[in-house]
Coordinates of C-alpha atoms in Angstrom, one line a residue:
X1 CA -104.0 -136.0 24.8
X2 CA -105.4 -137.8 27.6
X3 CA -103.2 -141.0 26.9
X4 CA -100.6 -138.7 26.9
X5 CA -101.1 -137.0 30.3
X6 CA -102.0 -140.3 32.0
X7 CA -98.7 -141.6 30.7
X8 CA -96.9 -139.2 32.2
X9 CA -98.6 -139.0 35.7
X10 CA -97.7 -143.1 35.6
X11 CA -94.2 -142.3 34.5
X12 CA -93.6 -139.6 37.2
X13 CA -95.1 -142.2 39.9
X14 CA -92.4 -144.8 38.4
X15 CA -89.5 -142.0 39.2
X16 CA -90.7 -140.7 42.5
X17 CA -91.2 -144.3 43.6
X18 CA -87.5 -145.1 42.7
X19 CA -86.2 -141.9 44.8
X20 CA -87.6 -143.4 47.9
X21 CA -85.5 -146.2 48.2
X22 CA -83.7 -146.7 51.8
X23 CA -86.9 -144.9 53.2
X24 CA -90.2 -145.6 54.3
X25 CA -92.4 -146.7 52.0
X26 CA -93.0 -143.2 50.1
X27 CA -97.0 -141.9 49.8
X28 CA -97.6 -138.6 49.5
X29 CA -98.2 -136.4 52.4
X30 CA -99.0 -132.9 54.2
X31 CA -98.0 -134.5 58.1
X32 CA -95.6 -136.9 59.3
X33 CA -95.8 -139.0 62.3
X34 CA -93.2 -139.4 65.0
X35 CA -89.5 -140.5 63.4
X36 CA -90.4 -139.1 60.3
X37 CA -90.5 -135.8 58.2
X38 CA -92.2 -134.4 55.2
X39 CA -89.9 -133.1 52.7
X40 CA -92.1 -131.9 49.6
X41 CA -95.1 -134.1 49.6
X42 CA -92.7 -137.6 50.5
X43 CA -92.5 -139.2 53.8
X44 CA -88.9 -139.8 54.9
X45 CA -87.2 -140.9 57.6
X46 CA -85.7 -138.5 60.4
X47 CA -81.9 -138.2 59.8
X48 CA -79.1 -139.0 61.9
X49 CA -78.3 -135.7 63.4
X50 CA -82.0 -135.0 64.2
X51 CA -84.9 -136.2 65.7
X52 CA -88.4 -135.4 64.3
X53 CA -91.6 -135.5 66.7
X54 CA -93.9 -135.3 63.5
X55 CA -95.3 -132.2 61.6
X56 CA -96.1 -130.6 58.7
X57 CA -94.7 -130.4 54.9
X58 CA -91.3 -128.8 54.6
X59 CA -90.1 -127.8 51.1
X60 CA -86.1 -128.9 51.2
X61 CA -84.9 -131.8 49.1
X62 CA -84.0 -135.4 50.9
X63 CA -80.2 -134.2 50.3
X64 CA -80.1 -131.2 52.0
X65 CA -82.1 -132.4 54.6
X66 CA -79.1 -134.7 55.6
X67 CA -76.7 -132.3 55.2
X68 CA -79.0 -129.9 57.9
X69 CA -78.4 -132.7 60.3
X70 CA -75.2 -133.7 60.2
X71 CA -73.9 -130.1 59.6
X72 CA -76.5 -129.1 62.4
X73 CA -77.9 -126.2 59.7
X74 CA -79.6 -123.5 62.0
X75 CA -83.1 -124.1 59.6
X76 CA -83.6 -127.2 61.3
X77 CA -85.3 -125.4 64.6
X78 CA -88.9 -127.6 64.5
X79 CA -90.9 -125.7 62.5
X80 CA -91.3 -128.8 60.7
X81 CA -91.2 -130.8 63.4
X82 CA -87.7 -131.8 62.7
X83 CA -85.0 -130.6 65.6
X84 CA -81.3 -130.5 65.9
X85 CA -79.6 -132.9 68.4
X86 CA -78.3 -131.7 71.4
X87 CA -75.0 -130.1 71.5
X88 CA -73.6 -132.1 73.5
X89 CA -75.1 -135.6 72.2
X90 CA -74.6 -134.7 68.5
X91 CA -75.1 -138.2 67.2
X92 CA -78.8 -140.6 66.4
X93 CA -79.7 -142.9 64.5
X94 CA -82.5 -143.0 61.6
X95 CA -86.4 -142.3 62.7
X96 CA -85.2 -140.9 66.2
X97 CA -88.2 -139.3 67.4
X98 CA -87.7 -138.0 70.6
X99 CA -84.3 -136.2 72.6
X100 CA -83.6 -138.9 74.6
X101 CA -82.3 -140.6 71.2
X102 CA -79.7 -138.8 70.7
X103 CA -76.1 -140.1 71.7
X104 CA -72.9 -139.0 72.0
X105 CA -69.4 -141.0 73.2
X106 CA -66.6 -140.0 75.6
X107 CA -63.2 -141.6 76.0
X108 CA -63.3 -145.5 75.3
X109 CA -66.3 -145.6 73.3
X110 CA -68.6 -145.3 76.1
X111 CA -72.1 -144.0 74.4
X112 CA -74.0 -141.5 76.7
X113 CA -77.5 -140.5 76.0
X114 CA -79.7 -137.5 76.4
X115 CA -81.0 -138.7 79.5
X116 CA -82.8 -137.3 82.6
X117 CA -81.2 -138.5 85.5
X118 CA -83.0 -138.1 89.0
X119 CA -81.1 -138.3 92.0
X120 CA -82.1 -137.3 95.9
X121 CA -81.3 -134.2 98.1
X122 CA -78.0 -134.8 99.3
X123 CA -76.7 -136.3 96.1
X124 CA -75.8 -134.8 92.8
X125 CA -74.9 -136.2 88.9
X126 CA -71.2 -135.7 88.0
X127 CA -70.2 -135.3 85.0
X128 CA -69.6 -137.9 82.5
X129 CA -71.9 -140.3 84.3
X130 CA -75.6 -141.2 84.8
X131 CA -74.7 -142.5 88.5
X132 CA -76.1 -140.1 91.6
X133 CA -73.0 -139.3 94.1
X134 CA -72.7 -137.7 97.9
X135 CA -72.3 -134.6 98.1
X136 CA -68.4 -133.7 98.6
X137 CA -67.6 -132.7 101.8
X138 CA -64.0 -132.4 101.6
X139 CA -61.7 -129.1 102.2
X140 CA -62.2 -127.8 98.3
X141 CA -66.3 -128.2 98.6
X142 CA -66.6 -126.5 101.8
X143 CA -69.4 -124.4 101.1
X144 CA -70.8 -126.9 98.4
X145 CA -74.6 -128.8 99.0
X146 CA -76.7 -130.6 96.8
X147 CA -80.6 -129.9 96.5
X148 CA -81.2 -133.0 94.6
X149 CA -82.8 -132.7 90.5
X150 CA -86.5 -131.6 92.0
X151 CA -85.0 -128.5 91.8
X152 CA -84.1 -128.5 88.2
X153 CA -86.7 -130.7 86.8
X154 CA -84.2 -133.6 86.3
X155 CA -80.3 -133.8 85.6
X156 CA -79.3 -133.9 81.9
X157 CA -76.2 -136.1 81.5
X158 CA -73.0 -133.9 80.9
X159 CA -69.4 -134.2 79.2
X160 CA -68.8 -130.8 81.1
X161 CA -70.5 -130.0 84.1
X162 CA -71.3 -131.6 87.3
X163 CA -75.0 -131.0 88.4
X164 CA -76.5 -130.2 91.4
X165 CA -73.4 -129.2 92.8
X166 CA -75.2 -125.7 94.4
X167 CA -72.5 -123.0 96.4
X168 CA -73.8 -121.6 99.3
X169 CA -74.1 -117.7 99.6
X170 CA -72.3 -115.2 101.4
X171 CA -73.2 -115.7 105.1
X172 CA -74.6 -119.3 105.0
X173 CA -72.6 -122.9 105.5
X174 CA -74.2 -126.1 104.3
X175 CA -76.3 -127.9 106.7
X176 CA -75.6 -131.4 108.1
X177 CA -77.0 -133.2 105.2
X178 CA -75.4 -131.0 102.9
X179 CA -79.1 -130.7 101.1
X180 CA -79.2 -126.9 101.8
X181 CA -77.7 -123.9 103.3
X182 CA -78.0 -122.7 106.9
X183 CA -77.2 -119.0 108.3
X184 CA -74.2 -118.8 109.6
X185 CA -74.9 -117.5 113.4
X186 CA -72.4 -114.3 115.1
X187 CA -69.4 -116.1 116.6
X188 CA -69.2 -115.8 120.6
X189 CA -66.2 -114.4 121.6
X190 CA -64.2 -115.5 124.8
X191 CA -61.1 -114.1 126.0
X192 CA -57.8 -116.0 127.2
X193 CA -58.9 -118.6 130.3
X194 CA -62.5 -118.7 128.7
X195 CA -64.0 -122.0 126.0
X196 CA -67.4 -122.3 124.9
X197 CA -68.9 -124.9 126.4
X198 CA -70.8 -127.7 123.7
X199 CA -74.5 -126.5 122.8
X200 CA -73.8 -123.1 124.5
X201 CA -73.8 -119.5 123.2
X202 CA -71.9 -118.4 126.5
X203 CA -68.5 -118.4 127.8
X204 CA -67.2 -120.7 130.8
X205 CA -64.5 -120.3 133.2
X206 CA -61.2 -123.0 131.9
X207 CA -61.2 -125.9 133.3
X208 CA -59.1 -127.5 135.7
X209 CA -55.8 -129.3 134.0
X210 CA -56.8 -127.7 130.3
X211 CA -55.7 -124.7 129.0
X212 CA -57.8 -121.8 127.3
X213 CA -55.5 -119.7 125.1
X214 CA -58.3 -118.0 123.0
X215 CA -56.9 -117.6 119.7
X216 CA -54.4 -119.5 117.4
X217 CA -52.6 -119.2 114.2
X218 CA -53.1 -122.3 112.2
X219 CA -49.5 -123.7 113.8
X220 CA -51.5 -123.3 117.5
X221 CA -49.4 -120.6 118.0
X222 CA -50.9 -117.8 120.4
X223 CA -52.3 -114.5 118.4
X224 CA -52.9 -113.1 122.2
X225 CA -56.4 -112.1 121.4
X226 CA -60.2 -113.8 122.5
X227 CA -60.8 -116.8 120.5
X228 CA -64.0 -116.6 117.6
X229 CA -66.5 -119.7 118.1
X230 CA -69.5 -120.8 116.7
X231 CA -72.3 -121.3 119.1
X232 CA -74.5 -124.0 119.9
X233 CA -72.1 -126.4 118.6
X234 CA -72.4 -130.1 120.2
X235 CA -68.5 -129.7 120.7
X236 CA -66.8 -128.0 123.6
X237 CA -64.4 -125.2 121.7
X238 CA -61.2 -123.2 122.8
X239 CA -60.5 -125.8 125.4
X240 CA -56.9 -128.1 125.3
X241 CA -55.0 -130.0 126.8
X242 CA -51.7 -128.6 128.2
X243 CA -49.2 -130.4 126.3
X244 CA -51.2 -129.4 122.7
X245 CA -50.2 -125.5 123.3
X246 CA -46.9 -125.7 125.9
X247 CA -44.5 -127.5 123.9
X248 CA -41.5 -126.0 124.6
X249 CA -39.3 -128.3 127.0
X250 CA -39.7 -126.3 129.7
X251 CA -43.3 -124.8 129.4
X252 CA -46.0 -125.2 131.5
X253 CA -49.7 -123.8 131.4
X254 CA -49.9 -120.6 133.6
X255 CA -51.7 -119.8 136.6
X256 CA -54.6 -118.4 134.5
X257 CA -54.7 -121.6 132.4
X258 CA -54.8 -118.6 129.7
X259 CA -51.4 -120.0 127.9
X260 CA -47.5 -121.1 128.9
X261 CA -44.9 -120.0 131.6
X262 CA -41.5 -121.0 131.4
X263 CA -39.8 -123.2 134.4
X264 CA -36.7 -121.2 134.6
X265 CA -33.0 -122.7 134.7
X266 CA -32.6 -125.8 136.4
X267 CA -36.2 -126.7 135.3
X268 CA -37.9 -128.3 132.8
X269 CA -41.8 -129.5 132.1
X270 CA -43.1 -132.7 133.2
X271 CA -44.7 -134.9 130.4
X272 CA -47.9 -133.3 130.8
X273 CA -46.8 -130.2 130.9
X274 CA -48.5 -129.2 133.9
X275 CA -45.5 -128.7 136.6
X276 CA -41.8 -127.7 136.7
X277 CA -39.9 -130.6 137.4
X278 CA -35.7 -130.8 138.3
X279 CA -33.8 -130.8 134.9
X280 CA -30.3 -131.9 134.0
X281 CA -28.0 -128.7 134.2
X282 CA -25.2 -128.6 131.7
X283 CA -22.2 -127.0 133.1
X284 CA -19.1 -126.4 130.5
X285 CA -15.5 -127.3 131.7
X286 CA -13.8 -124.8 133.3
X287 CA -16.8 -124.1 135.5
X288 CA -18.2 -125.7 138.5
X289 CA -21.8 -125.5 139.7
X290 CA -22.3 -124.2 143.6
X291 CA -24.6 -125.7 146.1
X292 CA -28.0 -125.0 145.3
X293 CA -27.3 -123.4 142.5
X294 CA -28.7 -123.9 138.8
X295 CA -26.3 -121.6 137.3
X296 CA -22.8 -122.3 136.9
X297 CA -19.9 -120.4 138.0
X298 CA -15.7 -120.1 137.1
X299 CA -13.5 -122.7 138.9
X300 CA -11.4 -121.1 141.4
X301 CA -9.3 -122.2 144.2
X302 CA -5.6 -123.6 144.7
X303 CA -4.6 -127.0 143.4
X304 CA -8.7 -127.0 142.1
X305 CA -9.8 -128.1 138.7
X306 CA -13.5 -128.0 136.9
X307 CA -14.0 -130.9 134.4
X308 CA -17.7 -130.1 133.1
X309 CA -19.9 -132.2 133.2
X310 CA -24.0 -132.4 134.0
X311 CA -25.4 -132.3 136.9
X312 CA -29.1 -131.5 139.0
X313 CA -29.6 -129.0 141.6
X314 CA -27.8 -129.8 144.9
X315 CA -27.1 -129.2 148.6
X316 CA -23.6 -129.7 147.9
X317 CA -21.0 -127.8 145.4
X318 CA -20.8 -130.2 142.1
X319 CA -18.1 -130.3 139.4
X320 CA -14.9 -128.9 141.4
X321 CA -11.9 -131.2 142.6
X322 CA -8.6 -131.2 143.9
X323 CA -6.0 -132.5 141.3
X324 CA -4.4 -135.6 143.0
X325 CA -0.9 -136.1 144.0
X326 CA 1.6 -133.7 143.2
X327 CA -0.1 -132.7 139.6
X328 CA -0.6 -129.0 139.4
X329 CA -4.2 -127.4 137.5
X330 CA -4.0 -126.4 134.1
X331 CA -6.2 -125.1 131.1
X332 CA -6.4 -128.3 128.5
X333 CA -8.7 -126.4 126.6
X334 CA -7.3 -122.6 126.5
X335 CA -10.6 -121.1 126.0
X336 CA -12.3 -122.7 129.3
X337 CA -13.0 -120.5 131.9
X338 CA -11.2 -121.6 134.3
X339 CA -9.0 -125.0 135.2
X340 CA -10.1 -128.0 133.3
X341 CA -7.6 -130.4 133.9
X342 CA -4.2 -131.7 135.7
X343 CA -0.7 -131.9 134.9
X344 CA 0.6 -134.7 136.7
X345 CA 4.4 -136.0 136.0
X346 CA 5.7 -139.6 137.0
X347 CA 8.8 -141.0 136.9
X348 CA 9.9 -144.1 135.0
X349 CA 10.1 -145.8 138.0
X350 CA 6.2 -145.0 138.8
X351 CA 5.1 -145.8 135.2
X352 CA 6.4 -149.5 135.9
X353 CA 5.3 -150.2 139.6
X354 CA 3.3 -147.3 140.1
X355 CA 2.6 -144.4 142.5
X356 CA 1.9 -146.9 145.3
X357 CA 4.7 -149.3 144.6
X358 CA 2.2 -152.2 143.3
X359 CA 5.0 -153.2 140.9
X360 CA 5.0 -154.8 137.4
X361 CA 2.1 -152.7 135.7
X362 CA 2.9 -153.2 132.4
X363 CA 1.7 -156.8 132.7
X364 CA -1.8 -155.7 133.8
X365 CA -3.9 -156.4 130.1
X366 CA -7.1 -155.1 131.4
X367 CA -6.8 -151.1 131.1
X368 CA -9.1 -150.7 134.8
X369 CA -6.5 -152.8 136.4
X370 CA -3.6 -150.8 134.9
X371 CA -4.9 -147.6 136.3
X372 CA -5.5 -149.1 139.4
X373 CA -2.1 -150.4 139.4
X374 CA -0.3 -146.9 138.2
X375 CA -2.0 -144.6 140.8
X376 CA -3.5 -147.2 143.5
X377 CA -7.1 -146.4 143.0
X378 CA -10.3 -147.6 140.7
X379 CA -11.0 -145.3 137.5
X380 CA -14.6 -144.9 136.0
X381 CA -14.4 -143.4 132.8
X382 CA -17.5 -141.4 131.5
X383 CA -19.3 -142.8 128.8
X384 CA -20.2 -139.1 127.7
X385 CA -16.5 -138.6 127.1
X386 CA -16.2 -137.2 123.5
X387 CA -12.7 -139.0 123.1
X388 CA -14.2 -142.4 122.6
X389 CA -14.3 -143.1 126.5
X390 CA -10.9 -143.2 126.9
X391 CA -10.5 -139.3 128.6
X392 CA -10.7 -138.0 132.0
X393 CA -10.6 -140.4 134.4
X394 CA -13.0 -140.4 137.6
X395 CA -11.9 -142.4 140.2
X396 CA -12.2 -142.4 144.0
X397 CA -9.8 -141.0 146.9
X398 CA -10.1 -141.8 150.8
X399 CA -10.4 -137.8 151.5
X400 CA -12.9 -137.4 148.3
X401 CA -16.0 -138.8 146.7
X402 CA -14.6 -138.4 143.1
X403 CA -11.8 -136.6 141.4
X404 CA -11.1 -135.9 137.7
X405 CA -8.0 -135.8 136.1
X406 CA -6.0 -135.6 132.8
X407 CA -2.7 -137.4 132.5
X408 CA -0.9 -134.9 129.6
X409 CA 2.7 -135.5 130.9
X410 CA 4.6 -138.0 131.8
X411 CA 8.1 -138.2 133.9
X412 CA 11.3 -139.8 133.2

């Protein structure tokens, strides 16, 4: 009987030694160190899918121990010093023994592991990288800052998640280094006329050649109420320049320097926007504009006609002529006003020598000496003429600076 049982004690030895293969060198045991786990009485190694800081026996064959890994079994929680993988880094190889072993891979291959990362106030650990960034400052992470990993006891690399990326609360703004959160101070309030000066909390008188319009709608449009500023800033606030709020053509800042007058007809702004200055005044034919005048008026009068035209305030009537010779007024365009052109009839003889007898006209090639030679005087057409500059004719008279006239008829 005892040759018997010591047979089979040196038989089971042969088995259990062949079961270990692939493993550590199998003894029996009641702990296991660091990278390894006790499964029965046999030493093995830690599993891919776990990492094992060392403990005590743990009844579960080498099989199902694998399985509890890679199927991340809830009974793997370390009570046998054998833990589940991170989440989020799912993957390690044989023996791991600590976290920080444990791998995963995003996009490309790239392996990531369960690592601490420590980065500075000011700075926080994106996601999907082990590389510190600044924090944002940009429209979308206003009220963001960035406390650094102190504050957490280190970063752990994520797939998901930036870290460190902290929003301020209600009534703070970040601070200047964007490593906390200051209070955010009671605005000062100054009416139209008023700015905050830089590093003040107190409203100042606007300044000469600036305008104050307290406050704007986000197109710098005037809401006609006292402007909301933050004190103590090292910027002056509420304070422009003229041409930033009066844009209109013919605005200027107002007395007050609290917003925009307009100049009025005959007016426009000067480039700074600062002063009325004479503008070009558009009169429509059939109208005439009277001496100092910016508002045009019908075209009356016998043998008077009213071309249009533009023209600046003056001491003298502008845009009103006789019509020359023996042509009579007339409305070329029937909705004008009043008198817009001339009929004026010449004879055959006339449309060969002329009015003044010059003779031989149709030879003239250059149309200005052609006029000249019909009707005895120099034409300047204007080069705002809609009819390809080939309309009214301007031209000069011994008893008149300029006269305008239509030819629409001609004689026999």
């Amino acid at each position: 009987m005892k040759f018997t049982k010591f047979t089979f004690l040196m038989l089971g030895a042969t088995v259990l030694s062949l079961g270990q293969m692939g493993d550590t060198y199998a003894t029996s045991c009641t702990t296991a160190g660091a990278g390894s786990v006790c499964l029965g009485t046999t030493l093995r190694d830690c599993a891919p899918g776990c990492y094992c800081t060392g403990g005590g026996n743990w009844s579960i064959s080498k099989g199902d121990f694998h399985d509890a890994c890679s199927k991340r079994w809830s009974n793997v929680d370390g009570t046998h010093g054998a833990y589940l993988c991170p989440k989020d880094f799912p993957n390690s190889a044989n023996k791991a023994s600590k976290d920080t072993e444990c791998y995963t891979t995003w996009g490309n291959s790239v392996v990531f592991y369960h690592t601490v990362i420590n980065c500075e106030p000011g700075y926080y650990l994106p996601k999907k990288t082990t590389e510190c960034a600044e924090c944002p400052t940009d429209e979308g992470n206003a009220d963001k800052y960035c406390p650094g990993s102190a504050s957490e006891n280190g970063f752990w690399v994520s797939p998901d998640y930036d870290k460190g990326l902290k929003n301020c609360a209600s009534g703070y703004t970040p601070n200047r280094y964007r490593t906390g959160c200051d209070k955010i101070p009671d605005p000062v309030q100054c009416i139209q006329g008023s700015f905050l000066p830089a590093n003040s909390k107190d409203c100042a008188e606007c300044l000469d050649g600036f305008v104050c319009p307290g406050a704007l709608d986000e197109n710098n449009k005037l809401l006609n109420k006292p402007g909301e500023y933050a004190p103590d800033l090292p910027i002056k606030q509420g304070i422009y320049y003229p041409d930033e709020i009066c844009t209109g053509a013919d605005e200027i800042v107002n007395r007050n320097k609290s917003g925009c007058t307009s100049c009025g007809a005959g007016k426009k702004a000067n480039e700074q926007h600062t002063e009325c200055v004479d503008a070009e005044i558009t009169v429509p034919a059939g109208e005439y504009l009277p001496a100092n005048r910016v508002e045009p008026v019908d075209c009356t009068g016998a043998k008077k006609f009213c071309p249009g035209g533009k023209f600046m305030k003056k001491e003298i009537e502008q845009g009103r002529y006789d019509c020359p010779f023996n042509s009579t007024p007339k409305k070329i365009n029937p909705t004008s006003a009043g008198f817009d052109g001339c009929d004026l009839n010449l004879t055959k003889d006339q449309m060969k020598n002329g009015i003044s007898g010059n003779g031989e006209c149709w030879k003239k090639t250059d149309p200005d000496d052609y006029r000249y030679c019909i009707y005895g005087v120099r034409f300047e057409l204007p080069n705002n003429y809609m009819g390809g500059g080939k309309g009214p004719a301007v031209y000069n008279l011994p008893s008149m600076p300029y006269v305008q006239a239509t030819i629409i008829k001609r004689g026999q």
